[in-house]
Amino acid sequence: QVQLVESGGGLVQPGGSLRLSCAASGSIYRINGMGWYRQASGMQRELVAAITHDGRTNYADSVKDRFTISRDNAKNTVYLQMNGLKPEDTAVYYCNVDVRPSISWNYRNFWGQGTQVTVSS
């Protein structure tokens, strides 16, 4: 099995910054895509940012130029640096990864447990 442990959420004032981390552990042969999603209260879960194994990135229009996704393949960890936070960024943030548990298995998709980000004065 694969476990995803997220950290870095919290309460921050508008204009502030937070850095989320998500570390994968367990049965891992290779990780392909990694990403961050968020779900605000009463809303559908949406993609925030994604990164491929070789570092290509994709961002939601609402976070471009404010958020940066990165990954450390040696540590099986994905990060989300969030700057210029706005109240509308308030949500539970989930990491999502595509993991190949072994050379004889196909990729499987896993979700983290979620971490709350609240932007408020």
PDB file of C-alpha atoms in Angstrom, residues 30 34 36 38 41-43 46 78 80-81 98-99 110-111 115:
ATOM      1  CA  ARG A  30       7.816   4.857  -9.573  1.00  0.00           C
ATOM      2  CA  MET A  34       1.646  14.506  -8.744  1.00  0.00           C
ATOM      3  CA  TRP A  36      -2.788  19.361  -5.626  1.00  0.00           C
ATOM      4  CA  ARG A  38      -8.763  21.776  -3.283  1.00  0.00           C
ATOM      5  CA  SER A  41     -17.140  24.219   1.538  1.00  0.00           C
ATOM      6  CA  GLY A  42     -20.132  23.366  -0.645  1.00  0.00           C
ATOM      7  CA  MET A  43     -18.029  23.279  -3.811  1.00  0.00           C
ATOM      8  CA  GLU A  46     -10.888  21.277  -8.328  1.00  0.00           C
ATOM      9  CA  VAL A  78       5.428  17.186  -3.830  1.00  0.00           C
ATOM     10  CA  LEU A  80       2.879  23.685  -3.185  1.00  0.00           C
ATOM     11  CA  GLN A  81       4.244  27.132  -2.418  1.00  0.00           C
ATOM     12  CA  ASP A  98      -0.082   8.259  -9.615  1.00  0.00           C
ATOM     13  CA  VAL A  99       2.022   5.445  -8.173  1.00  0.00           C
ATOM     14  CA  PHE A 110      -3.925   7.821  -4.429  1.00  0.00           C
ATOM     15  CA  TRP A 111      -5.273  10.759  -2.411  1.00  0.00           C
ATOM     16  CA  THR A 115      -5.068  19.760   4.970  1.00  0.00           C
TER      17      THR A 115
END
